[in-house]
Coordinates of C-alpha atoms in Angstrom, one line a residue:
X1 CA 140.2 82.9 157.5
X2 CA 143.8 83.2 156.1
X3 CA 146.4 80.2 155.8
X4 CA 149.9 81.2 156.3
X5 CA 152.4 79.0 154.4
X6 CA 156.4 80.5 155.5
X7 CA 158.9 80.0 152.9
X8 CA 162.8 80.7 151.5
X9 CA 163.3 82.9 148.7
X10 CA 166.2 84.3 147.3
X11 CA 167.4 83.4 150.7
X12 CA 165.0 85.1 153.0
X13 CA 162.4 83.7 155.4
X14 CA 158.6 85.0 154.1
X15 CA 155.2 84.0 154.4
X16 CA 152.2 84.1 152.3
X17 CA 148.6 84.5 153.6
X18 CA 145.7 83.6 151.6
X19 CA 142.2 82.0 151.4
X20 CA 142.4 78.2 152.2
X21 CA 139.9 77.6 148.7
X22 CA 143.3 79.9 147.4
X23 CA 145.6 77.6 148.4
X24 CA 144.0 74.2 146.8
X25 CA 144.0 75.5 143.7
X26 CA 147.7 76.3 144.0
X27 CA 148.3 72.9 145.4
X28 CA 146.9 71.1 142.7
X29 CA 149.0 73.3 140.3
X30 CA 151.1 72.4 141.8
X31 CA 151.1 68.8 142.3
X32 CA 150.2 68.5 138.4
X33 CA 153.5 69.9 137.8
X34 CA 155.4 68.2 140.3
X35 CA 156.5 71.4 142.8
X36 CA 156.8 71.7 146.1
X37 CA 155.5 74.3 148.1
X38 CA 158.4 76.4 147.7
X39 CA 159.0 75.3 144.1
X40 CA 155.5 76.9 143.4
X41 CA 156.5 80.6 145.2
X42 CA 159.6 80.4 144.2
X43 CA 158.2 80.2 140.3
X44 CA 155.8 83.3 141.1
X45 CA 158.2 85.4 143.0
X46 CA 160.5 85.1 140.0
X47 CA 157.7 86.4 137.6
X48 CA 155.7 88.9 139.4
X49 CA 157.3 91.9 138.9
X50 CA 156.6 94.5 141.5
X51 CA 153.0 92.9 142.5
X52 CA 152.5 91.6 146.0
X53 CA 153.2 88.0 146.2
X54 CA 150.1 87.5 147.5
X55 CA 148.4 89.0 144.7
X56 CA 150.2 86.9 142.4
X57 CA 149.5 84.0 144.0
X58 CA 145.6 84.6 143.8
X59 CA 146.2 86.0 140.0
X60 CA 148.1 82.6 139.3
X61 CA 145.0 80.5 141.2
X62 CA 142.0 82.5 139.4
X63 CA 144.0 82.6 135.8
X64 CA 144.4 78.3 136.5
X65 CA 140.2 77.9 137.1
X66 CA 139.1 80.6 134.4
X67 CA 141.4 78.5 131.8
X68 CA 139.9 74.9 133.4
X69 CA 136.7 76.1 132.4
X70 CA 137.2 77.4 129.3
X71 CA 138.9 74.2 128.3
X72 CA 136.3 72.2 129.8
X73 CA 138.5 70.3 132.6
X74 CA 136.9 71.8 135.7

């Protein structure tokens, strides 16, 4: 089941649905880098290109555990 998480960017109301096992790994991301919620879409909106936000959120989560594990902090 997908988590919806609504937020402002750019100065218009969206939302992002994903995979709640998506969304921890964002969070703690997050939290190790002190954002918010919006801090953290905001930063991927601003760098994905013409990908679905979506899509960069899950590239940003998978990119954070493959490099965990190659560095050994998983």
């Amino acid at each position: 089941m997908l988590k919806k998480r609504s937020v402002v960017l750019a100065g218009h109301a969206t939302s992002v649905a994903l995979e709640p096992e998506f969304w921890a790994v964002l969070d703690q991301f997050a939290a190790q880098r002190g954002l918010s919620h919006a801090g953290l879409l905001a930063a991927i909106d601003a760098g994905r290109g013409r990908r679905p936000l979506a899509s960069a959120c899950r590239l940003l989560a998978l990119e954070t555990v493959a490099s965990e594990r190659s560095t050994g902090e998983a």
